[in-house]
mmCIF file with all atom_site columns, C-alpha atoms in Angstrom:
data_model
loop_
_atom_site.group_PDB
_atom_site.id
_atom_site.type_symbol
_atom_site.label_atom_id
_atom_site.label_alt_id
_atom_site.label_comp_id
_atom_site.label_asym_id
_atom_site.label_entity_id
_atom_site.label_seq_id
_atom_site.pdbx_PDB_ins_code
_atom_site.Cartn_x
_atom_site.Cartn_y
_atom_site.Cartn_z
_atom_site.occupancy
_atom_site.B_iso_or_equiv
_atom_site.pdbx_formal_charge
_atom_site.auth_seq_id
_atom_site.auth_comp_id
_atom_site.auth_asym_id
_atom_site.auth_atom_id
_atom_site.pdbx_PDB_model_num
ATOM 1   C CA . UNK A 1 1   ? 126.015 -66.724 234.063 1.00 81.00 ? 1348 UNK A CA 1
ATOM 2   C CA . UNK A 1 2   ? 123.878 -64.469 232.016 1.00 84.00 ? 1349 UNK A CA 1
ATOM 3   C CA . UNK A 1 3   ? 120.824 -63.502 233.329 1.00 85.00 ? 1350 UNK A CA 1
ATOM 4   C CA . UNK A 1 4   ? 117.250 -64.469 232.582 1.00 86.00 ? 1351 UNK A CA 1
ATOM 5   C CA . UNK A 1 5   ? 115.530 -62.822 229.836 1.00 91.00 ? 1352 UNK A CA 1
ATOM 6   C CA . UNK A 1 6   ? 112.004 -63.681 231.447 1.00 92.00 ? 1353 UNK A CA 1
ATOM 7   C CA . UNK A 1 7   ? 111.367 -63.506 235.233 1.00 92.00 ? 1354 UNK A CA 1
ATOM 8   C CA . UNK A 1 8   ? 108.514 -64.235 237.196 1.00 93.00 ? 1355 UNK A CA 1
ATOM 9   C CA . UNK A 1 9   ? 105.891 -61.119 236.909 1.00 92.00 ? 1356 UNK A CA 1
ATOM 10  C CA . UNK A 1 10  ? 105.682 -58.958 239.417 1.00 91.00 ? 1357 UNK A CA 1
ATOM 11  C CA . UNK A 1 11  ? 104.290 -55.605 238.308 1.00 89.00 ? 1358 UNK A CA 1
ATOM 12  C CA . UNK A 1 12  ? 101.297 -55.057 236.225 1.00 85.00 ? 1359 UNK A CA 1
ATOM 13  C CA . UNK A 1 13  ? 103.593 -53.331 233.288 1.00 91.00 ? 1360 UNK A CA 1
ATOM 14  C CA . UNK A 1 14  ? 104.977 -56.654 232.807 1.00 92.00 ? 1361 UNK A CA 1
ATOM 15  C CA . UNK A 1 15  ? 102.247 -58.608 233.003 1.00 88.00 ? 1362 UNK A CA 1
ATOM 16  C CA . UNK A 1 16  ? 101.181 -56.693 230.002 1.00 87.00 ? 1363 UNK A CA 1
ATOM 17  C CA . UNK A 1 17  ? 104.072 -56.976 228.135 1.00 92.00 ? 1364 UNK A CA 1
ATOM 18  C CA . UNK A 1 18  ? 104.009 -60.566 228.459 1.00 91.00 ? 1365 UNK A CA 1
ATOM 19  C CA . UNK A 1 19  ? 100.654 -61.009 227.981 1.00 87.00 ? 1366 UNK A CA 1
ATOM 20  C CA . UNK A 1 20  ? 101.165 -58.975 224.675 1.00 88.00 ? 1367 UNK A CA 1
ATOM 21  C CA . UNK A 1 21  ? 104.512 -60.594 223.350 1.00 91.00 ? 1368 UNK A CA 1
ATOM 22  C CA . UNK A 1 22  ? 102.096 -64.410 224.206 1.00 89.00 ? 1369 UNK A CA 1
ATOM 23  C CA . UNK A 1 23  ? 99.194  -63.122 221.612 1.00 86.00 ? 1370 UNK A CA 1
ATOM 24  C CA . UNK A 1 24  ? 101.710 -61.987 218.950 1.00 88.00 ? 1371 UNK A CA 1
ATOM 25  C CA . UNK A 1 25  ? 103.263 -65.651 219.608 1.00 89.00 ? 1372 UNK A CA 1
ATOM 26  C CA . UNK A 1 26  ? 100.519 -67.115 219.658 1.00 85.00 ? 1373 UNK A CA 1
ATOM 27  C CA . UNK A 1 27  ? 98.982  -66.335 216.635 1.00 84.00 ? 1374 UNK A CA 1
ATOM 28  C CA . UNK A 1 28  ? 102.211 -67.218 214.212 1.00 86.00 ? 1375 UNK A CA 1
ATOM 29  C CA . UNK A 1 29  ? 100.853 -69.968 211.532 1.00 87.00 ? 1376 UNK A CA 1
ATOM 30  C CA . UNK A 1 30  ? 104.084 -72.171 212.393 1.00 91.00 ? 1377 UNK A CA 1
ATOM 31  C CA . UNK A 1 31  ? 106.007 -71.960 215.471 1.00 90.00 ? 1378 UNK A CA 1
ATOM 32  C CA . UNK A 1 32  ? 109.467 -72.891 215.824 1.00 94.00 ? 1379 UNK A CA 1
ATOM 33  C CA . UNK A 1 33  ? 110.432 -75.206 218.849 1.00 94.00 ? 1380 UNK A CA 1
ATOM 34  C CA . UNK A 1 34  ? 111.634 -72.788 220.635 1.00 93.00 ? 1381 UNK A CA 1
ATOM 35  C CA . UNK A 1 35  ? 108.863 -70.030 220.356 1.00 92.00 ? 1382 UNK A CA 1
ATOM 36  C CA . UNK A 1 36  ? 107.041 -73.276 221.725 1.00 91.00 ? 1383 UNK A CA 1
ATOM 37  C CA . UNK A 1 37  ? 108.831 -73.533 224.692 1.00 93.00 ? 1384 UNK A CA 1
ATOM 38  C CA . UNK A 1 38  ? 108.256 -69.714 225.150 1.00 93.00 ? 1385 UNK A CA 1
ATOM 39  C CA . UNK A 1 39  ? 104.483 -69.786 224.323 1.00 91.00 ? 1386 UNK A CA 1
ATOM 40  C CA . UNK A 1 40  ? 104.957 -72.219 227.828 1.00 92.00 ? 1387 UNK A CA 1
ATOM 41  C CA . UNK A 1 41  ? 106.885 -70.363 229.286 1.00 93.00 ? 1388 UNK A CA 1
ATOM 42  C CA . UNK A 1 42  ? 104.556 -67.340 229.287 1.00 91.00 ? 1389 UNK A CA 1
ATOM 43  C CA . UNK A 1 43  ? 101.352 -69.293 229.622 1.00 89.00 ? 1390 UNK A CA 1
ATOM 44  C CA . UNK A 1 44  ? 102.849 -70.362 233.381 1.00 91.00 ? 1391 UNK A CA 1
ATOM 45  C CA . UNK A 1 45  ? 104.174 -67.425 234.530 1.00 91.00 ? 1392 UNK A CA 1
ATOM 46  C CA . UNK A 1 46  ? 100.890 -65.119 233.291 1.00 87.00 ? 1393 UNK A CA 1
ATOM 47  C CA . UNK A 1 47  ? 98.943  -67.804 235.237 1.00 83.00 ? 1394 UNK A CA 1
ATOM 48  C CA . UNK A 1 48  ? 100.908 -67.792 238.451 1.00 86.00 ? 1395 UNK A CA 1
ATOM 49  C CA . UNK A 1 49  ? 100.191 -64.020 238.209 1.00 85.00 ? 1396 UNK A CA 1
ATOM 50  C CA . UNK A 1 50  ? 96.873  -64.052 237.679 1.00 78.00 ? 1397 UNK A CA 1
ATOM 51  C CA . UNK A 1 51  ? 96.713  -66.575 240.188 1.00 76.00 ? 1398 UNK A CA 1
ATOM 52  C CA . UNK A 1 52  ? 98.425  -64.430 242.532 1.00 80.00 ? 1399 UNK A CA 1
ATOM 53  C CA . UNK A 1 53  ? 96.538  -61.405 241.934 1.00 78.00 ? 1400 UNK A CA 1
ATOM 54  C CA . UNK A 1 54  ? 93.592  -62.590 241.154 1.00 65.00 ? 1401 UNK A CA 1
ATOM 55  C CA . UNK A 1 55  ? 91.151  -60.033 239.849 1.00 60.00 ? 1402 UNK A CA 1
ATOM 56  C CA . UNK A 1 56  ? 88.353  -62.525 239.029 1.00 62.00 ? 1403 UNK A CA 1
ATOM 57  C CA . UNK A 1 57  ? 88.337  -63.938 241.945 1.00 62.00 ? 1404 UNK A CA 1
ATOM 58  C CA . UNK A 1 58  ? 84.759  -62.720 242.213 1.00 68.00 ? 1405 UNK A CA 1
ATOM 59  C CA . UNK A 1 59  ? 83.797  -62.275 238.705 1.00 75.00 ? 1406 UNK A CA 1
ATOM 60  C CA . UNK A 1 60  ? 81.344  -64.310 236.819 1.00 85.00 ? 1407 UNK A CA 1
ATOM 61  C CA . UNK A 1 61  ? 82.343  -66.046 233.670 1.00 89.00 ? 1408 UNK A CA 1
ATOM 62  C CA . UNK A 1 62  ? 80.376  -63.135 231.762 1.00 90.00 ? 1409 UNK A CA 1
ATOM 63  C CA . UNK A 1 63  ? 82.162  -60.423 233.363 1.00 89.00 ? 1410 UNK A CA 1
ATOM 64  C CA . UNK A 1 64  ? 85.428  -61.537 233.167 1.00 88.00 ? 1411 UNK A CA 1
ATOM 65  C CA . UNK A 1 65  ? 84.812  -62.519 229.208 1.00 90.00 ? 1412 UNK A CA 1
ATOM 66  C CA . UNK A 1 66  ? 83.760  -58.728 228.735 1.00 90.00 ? 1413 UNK A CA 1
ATOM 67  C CA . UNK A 1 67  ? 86.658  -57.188 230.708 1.00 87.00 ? 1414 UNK A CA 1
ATOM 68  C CA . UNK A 1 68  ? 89.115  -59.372 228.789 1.00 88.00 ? 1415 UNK A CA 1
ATOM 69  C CA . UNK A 1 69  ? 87.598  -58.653 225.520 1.00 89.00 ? 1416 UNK A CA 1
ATOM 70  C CA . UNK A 1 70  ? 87.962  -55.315 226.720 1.00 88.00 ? 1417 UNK A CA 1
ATOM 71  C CA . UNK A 1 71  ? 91.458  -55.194 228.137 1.00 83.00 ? 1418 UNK A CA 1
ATOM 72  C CA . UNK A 1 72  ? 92.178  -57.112 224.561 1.00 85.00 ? 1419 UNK A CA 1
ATOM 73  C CA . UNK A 1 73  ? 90.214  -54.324 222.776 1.00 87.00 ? 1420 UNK A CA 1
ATOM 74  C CA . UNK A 1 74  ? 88.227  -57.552 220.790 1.00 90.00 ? 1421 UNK A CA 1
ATOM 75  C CA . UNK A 1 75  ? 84.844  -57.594 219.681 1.00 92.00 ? 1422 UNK A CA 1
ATOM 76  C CA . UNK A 1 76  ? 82.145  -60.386 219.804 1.00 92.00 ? 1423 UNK A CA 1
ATOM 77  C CA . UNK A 1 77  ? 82.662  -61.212 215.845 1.00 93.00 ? 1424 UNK A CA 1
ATOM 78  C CA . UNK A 1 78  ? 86.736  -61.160 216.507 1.00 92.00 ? 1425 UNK A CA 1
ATOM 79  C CA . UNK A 1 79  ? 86.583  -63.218 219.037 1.00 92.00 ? 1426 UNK A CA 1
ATOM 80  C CA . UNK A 1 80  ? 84.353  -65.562 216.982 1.00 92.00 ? 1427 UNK A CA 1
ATOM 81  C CA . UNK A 1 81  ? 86.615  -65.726 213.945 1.00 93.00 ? 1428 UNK A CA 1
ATOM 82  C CA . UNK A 1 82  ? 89.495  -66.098 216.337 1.00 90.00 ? 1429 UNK A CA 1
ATOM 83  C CA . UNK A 1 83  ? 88.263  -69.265 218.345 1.00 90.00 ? 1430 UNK A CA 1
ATOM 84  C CA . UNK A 1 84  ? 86.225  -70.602 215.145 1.00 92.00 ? 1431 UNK A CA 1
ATOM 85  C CA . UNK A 1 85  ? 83.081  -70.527 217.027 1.00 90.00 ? 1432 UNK A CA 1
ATOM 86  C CA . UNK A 1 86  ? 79.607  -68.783 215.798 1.00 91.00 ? 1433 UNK A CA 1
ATOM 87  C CA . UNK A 1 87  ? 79.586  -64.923 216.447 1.00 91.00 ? 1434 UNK A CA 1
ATOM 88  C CA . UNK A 1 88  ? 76.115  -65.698 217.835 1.00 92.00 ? 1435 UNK A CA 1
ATOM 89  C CA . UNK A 1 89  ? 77.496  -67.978 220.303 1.00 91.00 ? 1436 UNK A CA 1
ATOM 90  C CA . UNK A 1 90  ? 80.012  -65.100 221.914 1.00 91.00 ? 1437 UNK A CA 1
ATOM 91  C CA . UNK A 1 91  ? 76.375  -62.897 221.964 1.00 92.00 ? 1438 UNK A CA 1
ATOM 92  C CA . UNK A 1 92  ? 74.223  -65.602 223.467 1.00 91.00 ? 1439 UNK A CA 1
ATOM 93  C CA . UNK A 1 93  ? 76.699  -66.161 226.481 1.00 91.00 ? 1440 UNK A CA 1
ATOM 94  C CA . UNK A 1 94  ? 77.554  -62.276 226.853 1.00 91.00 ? 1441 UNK A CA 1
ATOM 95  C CA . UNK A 1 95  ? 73.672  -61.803 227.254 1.00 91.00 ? 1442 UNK A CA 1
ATOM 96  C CA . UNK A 1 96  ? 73.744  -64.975 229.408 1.00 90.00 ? 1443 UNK A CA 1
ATOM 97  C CA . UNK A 1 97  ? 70.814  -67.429 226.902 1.00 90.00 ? 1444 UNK A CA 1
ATOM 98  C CA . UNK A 1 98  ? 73.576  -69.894 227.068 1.00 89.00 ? 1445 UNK A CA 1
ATOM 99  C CA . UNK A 1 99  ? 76.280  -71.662 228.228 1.00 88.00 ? 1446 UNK A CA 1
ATOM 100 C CA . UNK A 1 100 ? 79.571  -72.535 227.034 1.00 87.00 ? 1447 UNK A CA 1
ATOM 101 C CA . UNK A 1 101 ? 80.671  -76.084 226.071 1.00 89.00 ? 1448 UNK A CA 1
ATOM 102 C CA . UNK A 1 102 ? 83.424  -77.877 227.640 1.00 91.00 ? 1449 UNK A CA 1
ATOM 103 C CA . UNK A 1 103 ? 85.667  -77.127 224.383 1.00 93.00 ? 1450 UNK A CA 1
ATOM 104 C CA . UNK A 1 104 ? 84.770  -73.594 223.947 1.00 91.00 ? 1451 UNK A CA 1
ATOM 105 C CA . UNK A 1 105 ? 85.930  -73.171 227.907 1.00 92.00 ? 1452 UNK A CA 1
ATOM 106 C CA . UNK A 1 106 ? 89.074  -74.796 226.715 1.00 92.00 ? 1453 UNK A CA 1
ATOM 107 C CA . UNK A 1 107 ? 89.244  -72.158 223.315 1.00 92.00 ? 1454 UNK A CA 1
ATOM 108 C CA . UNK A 1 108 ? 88.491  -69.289 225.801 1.00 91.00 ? 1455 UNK A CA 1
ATOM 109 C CA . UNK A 1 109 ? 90.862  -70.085 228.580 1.00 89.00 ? 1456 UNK A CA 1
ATOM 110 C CA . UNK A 1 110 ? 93.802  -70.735 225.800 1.00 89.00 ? 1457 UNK A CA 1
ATOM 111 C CA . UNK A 1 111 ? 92.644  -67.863 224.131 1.00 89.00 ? 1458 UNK A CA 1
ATOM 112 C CA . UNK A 1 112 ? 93.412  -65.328 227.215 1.00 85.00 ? 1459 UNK A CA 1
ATOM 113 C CA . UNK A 1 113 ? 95.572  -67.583 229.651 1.00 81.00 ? 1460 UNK A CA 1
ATOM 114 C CA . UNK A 1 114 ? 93.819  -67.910 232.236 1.00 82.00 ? 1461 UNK A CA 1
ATOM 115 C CA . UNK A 1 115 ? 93.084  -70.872 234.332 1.00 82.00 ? 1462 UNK A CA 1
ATOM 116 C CA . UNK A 1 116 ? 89.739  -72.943 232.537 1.00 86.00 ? 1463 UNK A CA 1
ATOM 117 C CA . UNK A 1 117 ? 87.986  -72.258 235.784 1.00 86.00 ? 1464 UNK A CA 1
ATOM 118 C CA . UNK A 1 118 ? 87.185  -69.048 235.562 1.00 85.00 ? 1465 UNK A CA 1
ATOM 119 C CA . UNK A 1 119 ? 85.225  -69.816 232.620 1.00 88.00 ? 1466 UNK A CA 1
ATOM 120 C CA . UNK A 1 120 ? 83.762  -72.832 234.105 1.00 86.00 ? 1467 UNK A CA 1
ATOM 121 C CA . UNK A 1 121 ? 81.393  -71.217 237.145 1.00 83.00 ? 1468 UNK A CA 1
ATOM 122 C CA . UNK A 1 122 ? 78.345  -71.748 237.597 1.00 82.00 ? 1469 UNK A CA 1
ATOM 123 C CA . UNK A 1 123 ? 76.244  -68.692 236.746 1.00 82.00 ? 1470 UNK A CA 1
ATOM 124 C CA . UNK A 1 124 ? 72.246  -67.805 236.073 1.00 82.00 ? 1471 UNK A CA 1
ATOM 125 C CA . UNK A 1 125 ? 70.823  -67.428 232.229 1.00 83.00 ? 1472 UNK A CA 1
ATOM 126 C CA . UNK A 1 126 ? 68.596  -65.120 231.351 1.00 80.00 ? 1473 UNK A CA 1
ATOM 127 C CA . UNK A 1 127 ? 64.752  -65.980 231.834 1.00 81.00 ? 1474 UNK A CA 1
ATOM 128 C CA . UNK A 1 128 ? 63.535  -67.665 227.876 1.00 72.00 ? 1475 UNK A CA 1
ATOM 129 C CA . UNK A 1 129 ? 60.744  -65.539 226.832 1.00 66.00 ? 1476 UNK A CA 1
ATOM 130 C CA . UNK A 1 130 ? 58.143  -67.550 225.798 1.00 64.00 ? 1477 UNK A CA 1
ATOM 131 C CA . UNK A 1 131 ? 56.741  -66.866 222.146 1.00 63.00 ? 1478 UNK A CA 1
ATOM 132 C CA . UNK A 1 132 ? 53.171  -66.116 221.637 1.00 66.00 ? 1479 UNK A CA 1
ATOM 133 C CA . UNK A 1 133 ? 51.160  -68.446 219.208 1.00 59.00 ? 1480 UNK A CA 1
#
């Protein structure tokens, strides 16, 4: 039997790599069946490693969008063009004036693997300042 080409993660160097080798994947214009099946592959065993070793386990929805824009070395407008959402939609949730839609929870969580929950946590806006007449 030949051995497995993909394992399940258990160090932080591969976690990388396969978090790397699932963005190049995913963002190929047509994907063969079987760079499908990897995409899937990936996407469960990043998230039983993040679920594992959970480093958001604390972490509001805001702070764990800016370390994985970060860690992903993405900008507000990148991200925007990426998810085909409005650049001033990233900014108004990064500076907490809004909240994100069920489908842009779904964009995010695709967008980085990681479980739709983390995205989905209650958190406090910003105060509105009101506008003098």
């Amino acid at each position: 039997m030949e051995p497995l080409k993909y394992k399940v993660i258990k160090s932080t160097t591969q976690y990388n790599q396969y978090c790397k080798l699932l963005e190049g994947l995913v963002t190929l214009k047509k994907k063969s069946a079987a760079e499908a099946d990897l995409i899937e592959l990936l996407q469960v065993l990043i998230e039983k490693y993040d679920r594992d070793n959970s480093t958001f386990s604390d972490a509001g929805p805001v702070e764990a969008l800016r370390y994985l824009m970060k860690e992903h070395g993405l900008k507000s407008i990148d991200l925007a063009k990426e998810l085909a959402i409005s650049p001033s939609l990233i900014s108004d949730f990064l500076h907490r004036r809004r909240g994100l839609s069920k489908e842009n929870i779904r964009k995010l969580s695709a967008r980085f693997s990681v479980d739709q929950e983390l995205f989905n946590r209650p958190y406090d806006l910003a105060p509105q300042v009101k506008k003098r007449s």
